[in-house]
PDB file of C-alpha atoms in Angstrom:
ATOM      1  CA  MET A   1     -31.318   6.228   1.435  1.00 76.00           C
ATOM      2  CA  GLU A   2     -28.222   4.019   3.294  1.00 87.00           C
ATOM      3  CA  ALA A   3     -24.885   3.840   1.852  1.00 90.00           C
ATOM      4  CA  VAL A   4     -22.863   0.663   1.881  1.00 92.00           C
ATOM      5  CA  LEU A   5     -19.568  -0.800   1.113  1.00 93.00           C
ATOM      6  CA  THR A   6     -19.715  -4.842  -0.638  1.00 92.00           C
ATOM      7  CA  GLY A   7     -16.201  -6.672  -0.218  1.00 90.00           C
ATOM      8  CA  PRO A   8     -15.206  -9.869   0.353  1.00 88.00           C
ATOM      9  CA  MET A   9     -15.971  -9.564   4.177  1.00 82.00           C
ATOM     10  CA  GLY A  10     -19.562  -9.216   3.344  1.00 87.00           C
ATOM     11  CA  ARG A  11     -21.475  -5.589   3.549  1.00 89.00           C
ATOM     12  CA  THR A  12     -20.940  -2.865   5.701  1.00 90.00           C
ATOM     13  CA  LEU A  13     -23.327   0.050   6.111  1.00 90.00           C
ATOM     14  CA  VAL A  14     -21.784   3.056   6.525  1.00 90.00           C
ATOM     15  CA  GLY A  15     -24.221   5.676   8.480  1.00 85.00           C
ATOM     16  CA  ALA A  16     -23.993   8.917   9.536  1.00 87.00           C
ATOM     17  CA  SER A  17     -20.847   8.808  11.266  1.00 88.00           C
ATOM     18  CA  GLU A  18     -17.105   8.336   9.726  1.00 91.00           C
ATOM     19  CA  LEU A  19     -16.219   4.749   9.066  1.00 94.00           C
ATOM     20  CA  THR A  20     -12.692   4.059   9.438  1.00 94.00           C
ATOM     21  CA  ILE A  21     -10.973   1.476   7.946  1.00 94.00           C
ATOM     22  CA  GLY A  22      -7.817  -0.370   9.098  1.00 93.00           C
ATOM     23  CA  CYS A  23      -6.066  -3.139  10.147  1.00 92.00           C
ATOM     24  CA  ASP A  24      -6.355  -1.891  13.899  1.00 92.00           C
ATOM     25  CA  PRO A  25      -9.273  -3.884  15.609  1.00 92.00           C
ATOM     26  CA  ASP A  26     -10.523   0.207  17.201  1.00 91.00           C
ATOM     27  CA  ASN A  27     -11.731   0.140  13.153  1.00 92.00           C
ATOM     28  CA  GLN A  28     -15.256   0.042  11.887  1.00 91.00           C
ATOM     29  CA  LEU A  29     -14.189  -2.155   8.666  1.00 92.00           C
ATOM     30  CA  ILE A  30     -11.159  -3.948   9.780  1.00 92.00           C
ATOM     31  CA  VAL A  31      -8.975  -5.124   6.549  1.00 92.00           C
ATOM     32  CA  THR A  32      -6.319  -7.689   7.416  1.00 88.00           C
ATOM     33  CA  ASP A  33      -3.334  -7.850   4.955  1.00 85.00           C
ATOM     34  CA  HIS A  34      -0.013  -6.524   4.875  1.00 87.00           C
ATOM     35  CA  ARG A  35      -0.560  -3.452   2.750  1.00 90.00           C
ATOM     36  CA  THR A  36      -2.964  -1.623   5.185  1.00 93.00           C
ATOM     37  CA  ASP A  37      -2.317   0.342   7.697  1.00 92.00           C
ATOM     38  CA  ALA A  38      -3.471   0.723  11.232  1.00 91.00           C
ATOM     39  CA  HIS A  39      -5.622   3.709  10.282  1.00 93.00           C
ATOM     40  CA  HIS A  40      -5.903   3.639   6.577  1.00 95.00           C
ATOM     41  CA  ALA A  41      -8.755   5.660   5.321  1.00 95.00           C
ATOM     42  CA  LEU A  42     -12.340   6.459   6.290  1.00 94.00           C
ATOM     43  CA  VAL A  43     -15.616   7.321   4.613  1.00 95.00           C
ATOM     44  CA  ARG A  44     -17.842   9.970   6.152  1.00 93.00           C
ATOM     45  CA  PRO A  45     -20.618  11.649   5.354  1.00 92.00           C
ATOM     46  CA  ASP A  46     -20.476  14.394   3.041  1.00 88.00           C
ATOM     47  CA  GLY A  47     -22.833  17.200   2.231  1.00 84.00           C
ATOM     48  CA  LEU A  48     -26.044  15.015   0.561  1.00 85.00           C
ATOM     49  CA  GLY A  49     -23.628  12.391  -0.041  1.00 90.00           C
ATOM     50  CA  TYR A  50     -20.529  10.456   1.013  1.00 94.00           C
ATOM     51  CA  ALA A  51     -16.503  11.021   0.690  1.00 95.00           C
ATOM     52  CA  ILE A  52     -13.242   8.941   1.494  1.00 96.00           C
ATOM     53  CA  VAL A  53     -10.144  10.111   2.769  1.00 95.00           C
ATOM     54  CA  ASP A  54      -6.920   8.594   2.599  1.00 95.00           C
ATOM     55  CA  LEU A  55      -5.132   8.987   6.040  1.00 93.00           C
ATOM     56  CA  GLY A  56      -1.705   9.123   4.930  1.00 91.00           C
ATOM     57  CA  SER A  57      -0.984   5.031   4.345  1.00 91.00           C
ATOM     58  CA  GLU A  58       2.005   4.181   3.041  1.00 90.00           C
ATOM     59  CA  HIS A  59       0.703   2.169   0.416  1.00 90.00           C
ATOM     60  CA  GLY A  60      -2.164   4.612  -0.650  1.00 92.00           C
ATOM     61  CA  THR A  61      -6.040   4.246  -1.416  1.00 94.00           C
ATOM     62  CA  ILE A  62      -7.058   3.660  -4.855  1.00 95.00           C
ATOM     63  CA  VAL A  63     -10.391   4.871  -6.014  1.00 95.00           C
ATOM     64  CA  ASP A  64     -11.477   3.719  -9.597  1.00 93.00           C
ATOM     65  CA  GLY A  65      -8.272   3.428 -10.633  1.00 91.00           C
ATOM     66  CA  ARG A  66      -6.657   6.517  -9.519  1.00 93.00           C
ATOM     67  CA  TRP A  67      -4.720   7.208  -6.290  1.00 94.00           C
ATOM     68  CA  LEU A  68      -5.973   9.581  -3.747  1.00 94.00           C
ATOM     69  CA  GLU A  69      -3.974  12.588  -2.392  1.00 93.00           C
ATOM     70  CA  PRO A  70      -3.685  12.243   1.307  1.00 93.00           C
ATOM     71  CA  HIS A  71      -5.823  13.527   3.663  1.00 93.00           C
ATOM     72  CA  LYS A  72      -8.236  15.369   1.069  1.00 92.00           C
ATOM     73  CA  ALA A  73     -11.660  14.405   0.479  1.00 92.00           C
ATOM     74  CA  ARG A  74     -12.857  12.216  -2.394  1.00 94.00           C
ATOM     75  CA  PRO A  75     -16.688  12.497  -3.335  1.00 94.00           C
ATOM     76  CA  LEU A  76     -18.109   8.753  -3.630  1.00 94.00           C
ATOM     77  CA  LEU A  77     -20.328   7.798  -6.300  1.00 93.00           C
ATOM     78  CA  PRO A  78     -22.654   4.594  -6.689  1.00 93.00           C
ATOM     79  CA  GLY A  79     -20.984   2.066  -7.975  1.00 93.00           C
ATOM     80  CA  ASP A  80     -17.217   3.441  -6.952  1.00 95.00           C
ATOM     81  CA  VAL A  81     -14.797   0.488  -6.616  1.00 96.00           C
ATOM     82  CA  ILE A  82     -12.294   1.291  -3.647  1.00 96.00           C
ATOM     83  CA  GLN A  83      -8.961  -0.320  -3.216  1.00 95.00           C
ATOM     84  CA  ILE A  84      -7.043  -0.555   0.224  1.00 94.00           C
ATOM     85  CA  GLY A  85      -4.145  -3.091   0.593  1.00 89.00           C
ATOM     86  CA  ASN A  86      -4.949  -5.858  -1.525  1.00 90.00           C
ATOM     87  CA  THR A  87      -8.911  -5.465  -0.965  1.00 93.00           C
ATOM     88  CA  THR A  88     -11.532  -4.265  -3.170  1.00 94.00           C
ATOM     89  CA  PHE A  89     -14.783  -2.595  -2.112  1.00 95.00           C
ATOM     90  CA  THR A  90     -17.645  -1.300  -4.053  1.00 95.00           C
ATOM     91  CA  PHE A  91     -19.623   1.810  -3.067  1.00 94.00           C
ATOM     92  CA  GLU A  92     -23.311   1.368  -3.393  1.00 93.00           C
ATOM     93  CA  ILE A  93     -26.181   3.765  -2.179  1.00 90.00           C
ATOM     94  CA  TYR A  94     -29.980   1.810  -1.417  1.00 87.00           C
ATOM     95  CA  GLN A  95     -33.090   3.664  -1.187  1.00 82.00           C
ATOM     96  CA  ASN A  96     -34.381   2.029   1.171  1.00 79.00           C
ATOM     97  CA  PRO A  97     -33.024   0.073   4.290  1.00 79.00           C
ATOM     98  CA  THR A  98     -35.338  -3.099   3.366  1.00 77.00           C
ATOM     99  CA  ASP A  99     -33.407  -2.902  -0.072  1.00 76.00           C
ATOM    100  CA  ILE A 100     -30.189  -4.211   1.194  1.00 79.00           C
ATOM    101  CA  PRO A 101     -29.918  -7.515   0.675  1.00 74.00           C
ATOM    102  CA  THR A 102     -28.852 -10.350   2.897  1.00 68.00           C
ATOM    103  CA  GLY A 103     -26.083 -12.393   2.608  1.00 55.00           C
ATOM    104  CA  THR A 104     -22.334 -12.299   3.349  1.00 48.00           C
ATOM    105  CA  LEU A 105     -21.021 -11.900  -0.151  1.00 39.00           C
ATOM    106  CA  GLY A 106     -21.946 -10.359  -3.569  1.00 38.00           C
ATOM    107  CA  VAL A 107     -23.314  -7.410  -4.909  1.00 36.00           C
ATOM    108  CA  GLY A 108     -26.765  -6.642  -3.377  1.00 34.00           C
ATOM    109  CA  VAL A 109     -29.807  -7.125  -4.830  1.00 32.00           C
ATOM    110  CA  GLY A 110     -32.953  -4.843  -4.953  1.00 32.00           C
ATOM    111  CA  GLY A 111     -33.006  -0.795  -5.174  1.00 33.00           C
ATOM    112  CA  VAL A 112     -29.540  -0.329  -6.044  1.00 35.00           C
ATOM    113  CA  VAL A 113     -29.343   3.431  -7.346  1.00 37.00           C
ATOM    114  CA  GLY A 114     -27.105   4.512 -10.026  1.00 36.00           C
ATOM    115  CA  VAL A 115     -24.828   1.260  -9.976  1.00 35.00           C
ATOM    116  CA  GLY A 116     -21.969   2.337 -12.475  1.00 36.00           C
ATOM    117  CA  GLY A 117     -21.496   5.894 -11.693  1.00 36.00           C
ATOM    118  CA  VAL A 118     -22.656   9.200 -12.851  1.00 34.00           C
ATOM    119  CA  GLY A 119     -23.080   8.876 -16.798  1.00 34.00           C
ATOM    120  CA  LYS A 120     -22.750   5.119 -16.708  1.00 36.00           C
ATOM    121  CA  VAL A 121     -26.038   3.014 -18.235  1.00 35.00           C
ATOM    122  CA  PRO A 122     -26.513  -0.341 -15.700  1.00 37.00           C
ATOM    123  CA  ALA A 123     -26.651  -3.526 -18.043  1.00 37.00           C
ATOM    124  CA  PRO A 124     -29.767  -4.298 -19.406  1.00 39.00           C
ATOM    125  CA  VAL A 125     -31.684  -6.591 -16.884  1.00 37.00           C
ATOM    126  CA  PRO A 126     -32.517 -10.677 -18.233  1.00 39.00           C
ATOM    127  CA  THR A 127     -36.196 -11.169 -18.498  1.00 40.00           C
ATOM    128  CA  PRO A 128     -37.737 -13.668 -16.332  1.00 40.00           C
ATOM    129  CA  SER A 129     -37.364 -16.352 -19.148  1.00 39.00           C
ATOM    130  CA  SER A 130     -33.586 -16.001 -19.250  1.00 39.00           C
ATOM    131  CA  SER A 131     -32.043 -19.488 -18.268  1.00 41.00           C
ATOM    132  CA  PHE A 132     -29.899 -19.683 -15.289  1.00 39.00           C
ATOM    133  CA  SER A 133     -30.534 -23.470 -14.643  1.00 42.00           C
ATOM    134  CA  ASP A 134     -26.994 -24.284 -13.367  1.00 42.00           C
ATOM    135  CA  ILE A 135     -24.150 -22.544 -12.150  1.00 40.00           C
ATOM    136  CA  ALA A 136     -22.055 -22.584 -15.556  1.00 43.00           C
ATOM    137  CA  ASP A 137     -24.798 -20.025 -16.766  1.00 46.00           C
ATOM    138  CA  TYR A 138     -24.270 -17.899 -13.428  1.00 42.00           C
ATOM    139  CA  ASP A 139     -20.776 -17.518 -14.175  1.00 44.00           C
ATOM    140  CA  THR A 140     -20.682 -16.880 -17.624  1.00 45.00           C
ATOM    141  CA  VAL A 141     -23.540 -13.801 -17.233  1.00 41.00           C
ATOM    142  CA  ARG A 142     -21.161 -12.829 -14.530  1.00 43.00           C
ATOM    143  CA  SER A 143     -17.863 -12.731 -16.694  1.00 45.00           C
ATOM    144  CA  THR A 144     -20.089 -11.006 -19.613  1.00 46.00           C
ATOM    145  CA  GLY A 145     -21.811  -8.715 -17.843  1.00 44.00           C
ATOM    146  CA  THR A 146     -21.569  -6.039 -15.442  1.00 43.00           C
ATOM    147  CA  PRO A 147     -21.196  -6.936 -11.581  1.00 42.00           C
ATOM    148  CA  ASP A 148     -25.096  -6.480 -10.787  1.00 44.00           C
ATOM    149  CA  ALA A 149     -26.251  -8.208 -14.143  1.00 41.00           C
ATOM    150  CA  PRO A 150     -26.286 -11.765 -12.858  1.00 42.00           C
ATOM    151  CA  VAL A 151     -27.468 -10.780  -9.441  1.00 40.00           C
ATOM    152  CA  SER A 152     -30.333  -8.915 -10.859  1.00 42.00           C
ATOM    153  CA  ALA A 153     -31.698 -11.959 -13.371  1.00 41.00           C
ATOM    154  CA  VAL A 154     -31.639 -14.542 -11.134  1.00 38.00           C
ATOM    155  CA  ALA A 155     -33.405 -11.667  -8.396  1.00 40.00           C
ATOM    156  CA  SER A 156     -36.016 -11.498 -11.152  1.00 42.00           C
ATOM    157  CA  ARG A 157     -36.828 -15.120 -11.401  1.00 44.00           C
ATOM    158  CA  GLY A 158     -37.706 -14.638  -7.457  1.00 45.00           C
ATOM    159  CA  SER A 159     -35.140 -17.444  -6.313  1.00 51.00           C
ATOM    160  CA  ILE A 160     -33.684 -16.055  -3.398  1.00 56.00           C
ATOM    161  CA  PRO A 161     -32.640 -19.430  -1.789  1.00 57.00           C
ATOM    162  CA  SER A 162     -30.953 -20.239  -4.964  1.00 55.00           C
ATOM    163  CA  LEU A 163     -29.379 -16.677  -5.056  1.00 54.00           C
ATOM    164  CA  ARG A 164     -28.028 -17.411  -1.943  1.00 57.00           C
ATOM    165  CA  SER A 165     -26.231 -20.880  -2.553  1.00 59.00           C
ATOM    166  CA  LEU A 166     -24.847 -18.912  -5.566  1.00 54.00           C
ATOM    167  CA  LEU A 167     -23.639 -16.251  -3.244  1.00 56.00           C
ATOM    168  CA  ALA A 168     -22.178 -18.710  -0.939  1.00 59.00           C
ATOM    169  CA  ARG A 169     -19.825 -20.479  -3.351  1.00 56.00           C
ATOM    170  CA  PRO A 170     -16.144 -19.779  -2.989  1.00 57.00           C
ATOM    171  CA  ARG A 171     -14.878 -17.305  -4.987  1.00 50.00           C
ATOM    172  CA  SER A 172     -11.370 -17.474  -6.747  1.00 48.00           C
ATOM    173  CA  GLN A 173      -8.903 -15.446  -5.107  1.00 52.00           C
ATOM    174  CA  GLN A 174      -8.202 -12.002  -6.024  1.00 46.00           C
ATOM    175  CA  PRO A 175      -4.124 -12.169  -7.522  1.00 51.00           C
ATOM    176  CA  PRO A 176      -1.584  -9.813  -5.023  1.00 51.00           C
ATOM    177  CA  TYR A 177      -1.389  -6.345  -6.173  1.00 43.00           C
ATOM    178  CA  THR A 178       1.687  -5.554  -7.365  1.00 48.00           C
ATOM    179  CA  PRO A 179       2.876  -1.837  -7.963  1.00 45.00           C
ATOM    180  CA  GLN A 180       3.357  -1.150 -11.841  1.00 44.00           C
ATOM    181  CA  PRO A 181       5.869   0.762 -13.158  1.00 48.00           C
ATOM    182  CA  TRP A 182       5.301   5.032 -13.123  1.00 43.00           C
ATOM    183  CA  VAL A 183       3.932   6.060 -16.452  1.00 42.00           C
ATOM    184  CA  PRO A 184       3.173   9.577 -17.141  1.00 45.00           C
ATOM    185  CA  ASP A 185      -0.273  10.390 -18.046  1.00 44.00           C
ATOM    186  CA  GLY A 186      -1.465   6.735 -16.750  1.00 41.00           C
ATOM    187  CA  VAL A 187      -4.375   5.817 -14.830  1.00 43.00           C
ATOM    188  CA  THR A 188      -3.778   3.020 -12.808  1.00 43.00           C
ATOM    189  CA  THR A 189       0.162   2.727 -13.100  1.00 45.00           C
ATOM    190  CA  TYR A 190       0.916   5.299 -10.430  1.00 46.00           C
ATOM    191  CA  PRO A 191       3.560   3.743  -7.707  1.00 52.00           C
ATOM    192  CA  PRO A 192       1.839   4.495  -4.192  1.00 56.00           C
ATOM    193  CA  GLN A 193       2.017   8.408  -3.473  1.00 56.00           C
ATOM    194  CA  GLN A 194       3.880   7.868   0.001  1.00 55.00           C
ATOM    195  CA  GLN A 195       6.426   6.024  -2.136  1.00 58.00           C
ATOM    196  CA  LEU A 196       6.517   8.983  -4.742  1.00 58.00           C
ATOM    197  CA  TRP A 197       7.125  11.344  -1.533  1.00 61.00           C
ATOM    198  CA  GLN A 198       9.519   9.043  -0.115  1.00 66.00           C
ATOM    199  CA  ARG A 199      11.929   8.920  -3.216  1.00 69.00           C
ATOM    200  CA  ASP A 200      11.631  12.752  -3.398  1.00 73.00           C
ATOM    201  CA  ARG A 201      12.650  12.980  -0.104  1.00 79.00           C
ATOM    202  CA  ARG A 202      15.607  11.083  -0.614  1.00 82.00           C
ATOM    203  CA  ARG A 203      16.810  12.736  -3.419  1.00 85.00           C
ATOM    204  CA  LEU A 204      16.382  16.160  -1.744  1.00 86.00           C
ATOM    205  CA  TYR A 205      18.498  14.712   0.913  1.00 87.00           C
ATOM    206  CA  LEU A 206      21.013  13.631  -1.136  1.00 88.00           C
ATOM    207  CA  SER A 207      21.193  16.725  -3.333  1.00 88.00           C
ATOM    208  CA  LEU A 208      21.810  18.778   0.129  1.00 89.00           C
ATOM    209  CA  GLY A 209      24.225  16.483   1.617  1.00 89.00           C
ATOM    210  CA  ALA A 210      26.073  16.396  -2.180  1.00 90.00           C
ATOM    211  CA  ILE A 211      26.051  20.742  -1.604  1.00 92.00           C
ATOM    212  CA  LEU A 212      27.160  20.292   2.114  1.00 91.00           C
ATOM    213  CA  ALA A 213      30.154  17.999   1.352  1.00 90.00           C
ATOM    214  CA  ILE A 214      31.314  20.588  -1.550  1.00 92.00           C
ATOM    215  CA  ILE A 215      31.088  23.433   0.703  1.00 91.00           C
ATOM    216  CA  VAL A 216      33.201  21.513   3.358  1.00 89.00           C
ATOM    217  CA  VAL A 217      35.672  20.480   0.654  1.00 89.00           C
ATOM    218  CA  PHE A 218      35.790  24.016  -0.414  1.00 87.00           C
ATOM    219  CA  SER A 219      36.446  25.549   2.802  1.00 84.00           C
ATOM    220  CA  LEU A 220      39.241  23.202   3.773  1.00 83.00           C
ATOM    221  CA  ILE A 221      41.055  24.048   0.078  1.00 84.00           C
ATOM    222  CA  SER A 222      40.700  27.387   0.685  1.00 79.00           C
ATOM    223  CA  LEU A 223      41.934  27.101   4.688  1.00 76.00           C
ATOM    224  CA  ILE A 224      45.109  24.686   3.592  1.00 76.00           C
ATOM    225  CA  ALA A 225      45.638  27.413   0.711  1.00 74.00           C
ATOM    226  CA  SER A 226      45.847  30.210   2.892  1.00 77.00           C
ATOM    227  CA  ARG A 227      47.535  28.720   5.929  1.00 83.00           C
ATOM    228  CA  SER A 228      50.775  30.396   6.736  1.00 85.00           C
ATOM    229  CA  THR A 229      53.810  27.975   5.940  1.00 90.00           C
ATOM    230  CA  PRO A 230      58.035  28.716   6.524  1.00 92.00           C
ATOM    231  CA  ASP A 231      57.855  28.792   2.052  1.00 92.00           C
ATOM    232  CA  LYS A 232      55.261  31.529   2.055  1.00 92.00           C
ATOM    233  CA  THR A 233      56.704  33.664   4.413  1.00 92.00           C
ATOM    234  CA  LEU A 234      60.339  33.361   2.856  1.00 92.00           C
ATOM    235  CA  ASP A 235      58.911  33.897  -0.555  1.00 93.00           C
ATOM    236  CA  THR A 236      56.867  37.289   0.332  1.00 92.00           C
ATOM    237  CA  PHE A 237      60.072  38.376   2.268  1.00 90.00           C
ATOM    238  CA  CYS A 238      62.060  37.619  -1.343  1.00 91.00           C
ATOM    239  CA  ASN A 239      59.573  39.603  -3.478  1.00 91.00           C
ATOM    240  CA  ALA A 240      59.587  42.401  -0.935  1.00 87.00           C
ATOM    241  CA  LEU A 241      63.510  42.632  -1.290  1.00 86.00           C
ATOM    242  CA  LEU A 242      63.098  42.643  -5.077  1.00 87.00           C
ATOM    243  CA  ALA A 243      60.676  45.377  -5.274  1.00 86.00           C
ATOM    244  CA  GLY A 244      62.475  47.696  -2.664  1.00 83.00           C
ATOM    245  CA  ASP A 245      59.410  47.460  -0.238  1.00 85.00           C
ATOM    246  CA  GLY A 246      60.863  47.635   3.209  1.00 82.00           C
ATOM    247  CA  ARG A 247      57.712  47.824   4.990  1.00 85.00           C
ATOM    248  CA  LEU A 248      56.500  44.531   3.465  1.00 88.00           C
ATOM    249  CA  ALA A 249      59.913  42.996   4.553  1.00 87.00           C
ATOM    250  CA  ASP A 250      60.047  44.164   7.433  1.00 86.00           C
ATOM    251  CA  ASN A 251      56.475  42.656   8.227  1.00 89.00           C
ATOM    252  CA  GLN A 252      58.335  39.113   7.889  1.00 89.00           C
ATOM    253  CA  LEU A 253      60.016  39.412  10.824  1.00 90.00           C
ATOM    254  CA  SER A 254      59.064  38.530  14.340  1.00 89.00           C
ATOM    255  CA  THR A 255      58.870  40.963  16.953  1.00 87.00           C
ATOM    256  CA  LYS A 256      62.763  40.473  18.459  1.00 87.00           C
ATOM    257  CA  LEU A 257      64.331  41.085  15.240  1.00 86.00           C
ATOM    258  CA  GLN A 258      61.531  44.212  14.305  1.00 84.00           C
ATOM    259  CA  ASP A 259      63.433  45.723  17.041  1.00 84.00           C
ATOM    260  CA  GLN A 260      66.526  44.878  15.697  1.00 82.00           C
ATOM    261  CA  GLN A 261      67.139  45.437  12.397  1.00 76.00           C
ATOM    262  CA  GLY A 262      63.820  46.430  10.811  1.00 70.00           C
ATOM    263  CA  SER A 263      64.687  50.220  11.036  1.00 72.00           C
ATOM    264  CA  PHE A 264      67.883  49.078   9.360  1.00 73.00           C
ATOM    265  CA  LEU A 265      66.272  47.254   6.536  1.00 72.00           C
ATOM    266  CA  ILE A 266      63.940  49.639   5.627  1.00 73.00           C
ATOM    267  CA  ALA A 267      66.069  51.989   5.391  1.00 70.00           C
ATOM    268  CA  GLU A 268      68.522  50.315   3.178  1.00 70.00           C
ATOM    269  CA  LEU A 269      65.741  49.029   0.614  1.00 68.00           C
ATOM    270  CA  SER A 270      65.058  52.428   0.526  1.00 65.00           C
ATOM    271  CA  SER A 271      68.446  53.330  -1.541  1.00 68.00           C
ATOM    272  CA  THR A 272      69.378  49.631  -2.594  1.00 74.00           C
ATOM    273  CA  ARG A 273      67.402  47.017  -4.254  1.00 75.00           C
ATOM    274  CA  ALA A 274      68.050  43.348  -4.532  1.00 81.00           C
ATOM    275  CA  THR A 275      68.711  42.047  -8.004  1.00 85.00           C
ATOM    276  CA  ALA A 276      68.154  38.352  -6.842  1.00 88.00           C
ATOM    277  CA  CYS A 277      66.619  36.471  -3.710  1.00 90.00           C
ATOM    278  CA  THR A 278      66.194  32.728  -3.480  1.00 92.00           C
ATOM    279  CA  HIS A 279      65.565  30.222  -0.701  1.00 92.00           C
ATOM    280  CA  THR A 280      66.101  26.515  -0.435  1.00 93.00           C
ATOM    281  CA  PRO A 281      62.976  24.621   0.892  1.00 93.00           C
ATOM    282  CA  ALA A 282      62.296  25.280   4.556  1.00 92.00           C
ATOM    283  CA  ILE A 283      62.978  22.324   6.421  1.00 93.00           C
ATOM    284  CA  THR A 284      60.383  22.409   9.696  1.00 90.00           C
ATOM    285  CA  ASN A 285      60.891  21.085  13.368  1.00 90.00           C
ATOM    286  CA  GLY A 286      58.115  21.440  15.356  1.00 87.00           C
ATOM    287  CA  SER A 287      57.216  25.226  15.596  1.00 87.00           C
ATOM    288  CA  SER A 288      60.712  26.211  13.883  1.00 90.00           C
ATOM    289  CA  ALA A 289      62.255  26.102  10.688  1.00 93.00           C
ATOM    290  CA  THR A 290      65.638  26.808   8.756  1.00 94.00           C
ATOM    291  CA  ALA A 291      66.536  27.235   5.394  1.00 93.00           C
ATOM    292  CA  THR A 292      69.211  29.570   3.383  1.00 93.00           C
ATOM    293  CA  LEU A 293      68.428  32.535   1.823  1.00 89.00           C
ATOM    294  CA  THR A 294      70.933  33.158  -1.414  1.00 90.00           C
ATOM    295  CA  THR A 295      70.477  37.295  -2.234  1.00 87.00           C
ATOM    296  CA  LYS A 296      72.316  39.880  -4.457  1.00 86.00           C
ATOM    297  CA  PHE A 297      71.852  43.569  -4.540  1.00 79.00           C
ATOM    298  CA  SER A 298      72.717  46.175  -6.893  1.00 74.00           C
ATOM    299  CA  SER A 299      76.319  47.637  -6.848  1.00 59.00           C
ATOM    300  CA  ASN A 300      76.498  50.454  -4.175  1.00 54.00           C
ATOM    301  CA  PRO A 301      79.256  51.377  -1.491  1.00 53.00           C
ATOM    302  CA  GLY A 302      79.107  48.608   0.811  1.00 52.00           C
ATOM    303  CA  PHE A 303      77.524  46.049  -0.979  1.00 51.00           C
ATOM    304  CA  SER A 304      79.636  43.328  -2.776  1.00 53.00           C
ATOM    305  CA  ASN A 305      77.916  42.414  -6.179  1.00 63.00           C
ATOM    306  CA  SER A 306      78.737  38.688  -5.634  1.00 72.00           C
ATOM    307  CA  PRO A 307      75.445  36.449  -3.910  1.00 80.00           C
ATOM    308  CA  ASN A 308      74.968  36.352  -0.396  1.00 83.00           C
ATOM    309  CA  LYS A 309      74.136  33.151   1.672  1.00 88.00           C
ATOM    310  CA  THR A 310      72.321  33.807   4.724  1.00 88.00           C
ATOM    311  CA  LEU A 311      70.854  31.299   7.493  1.00 91.00           C
ATOM    312  CA  ALA A 312      66.934  32.114   8.093  1.00 90.00           C
ATOM    313  CA  THR A 313      65.704  30.821  11.013  1.00 93.00           C
ATOM    314  CA  LEU A 314      61.324  30.833  11.557  1.00 93.00           C
ATOM    315  CA  ILE A 315      59.208  30.443  14.270  1.00 93.00           C
ATOM    316  CA  GLN A 316      55.233  30.476  14.746  1.00 89.00           C
ATOM    317  CA  ASP A 317      53.864  33.567  16.586  1.00 85.00           C
ATOM    318  CA  ALA A 318      50.686  33.133  18.718  1.00 82.00           C
ATOM    319  CA  ASN A 319      48.773  32.960  15.779  1.00 84.00           C
ATOM    320  CA  GLY A 320      50.619  30.254  14.265  1.00 85.00           C
ATOM    321  CA  VAL A 321      51.837  32.337  11.538  1.00 91.00           C
ATOM    322  CA  TRP A 322      55.318  31.854  10.489  1.00 93.00           C
ATOM    323  CA  LYS A 323      58.149  34.751  10.975  1.00 92.00           C
ATOM    324  CA  ILE A 324      61.716  35.057  10.379  1.00 91.00           C
ATOM    325  CA  ASP A 325      63.382  35.117  13.678  1.00 90.00           C
ATOM    326  CA  ALA A 326      66.809  35.273  13.158  1.00 89.00           C
ATOM    327  CA  LEU A 327      69.343  36.160   9.760  1.00 87.00           C
ATOM    328  CA  GLN A 328      73.165  34.848   9.862  1.00 86.00           C
ATOM    329  CA  SER A 329      75.309  35.247   7.124  1.00 82.00           C
ATOM    330  CA  GLN A 330      77.232  32.201   5.963  1.00 74.00           C
TER     331      GLN A 330
END
């Protein structure tokens, strides 16, 4: 039994080892078109038959109108049509090597086994009385019958020279292959698998990039919202005065001011609570800032009920946190 690939370059015996197909000259079957990879596919023995494997080609491999999954063997049946790039081949099985026809182009004559595939019935072979007197009759039968019908018919007349002359005639060029739009549950309209995977990869990368950008933006917003500013320190200081929280108010003071007035401030706020506390927007100059505090305390001995204005000077500590460094009455 001999396996043959029949294509526009002629017939190629598959043999008992792998037959590599591609555009590089180190392949056993060289296909030179722009849609064929350097090492596109291979045909190899598989059990009692043969199988074809796509080698991860960019434009994919089609067998009987269906795309092959890369690197996965697909059994071949007699009559299977293989499309690689813009080139098509027919897989054929011959019982005997002597049955393989001679010539450079066309399908074979002789003992072809099961051409048309499993479950397909070959077209009936015309009787010797059938007339193929000219080229027009030959082309008519080729266009209406299966690929093997006209060849078998001519062969039945025993005219091998005329058959060879017919096969040697130039054929019309196969139109360039154009990928069709993807259609669910379609058979021949799927784009190349590599193209689908590249599209899915691009979508994955875009999704990951969008997620990363969102994380960065939220991190920056959180950092900006949580960073210390002179106005935030003054707001916290005023809220502590209004709540009578001496500890919180003391924490807004620099180490120097805590040593000078911290204990006094805590003691006073335990007995006297501010009824009002506002401040002007802080004016920042490098690592220092100034603002005017306006406070009003409850009427207790030693405190006036009128508003008090105090000039507050703030500085940044070693951690970049703003602290009140000086309080000067105005």
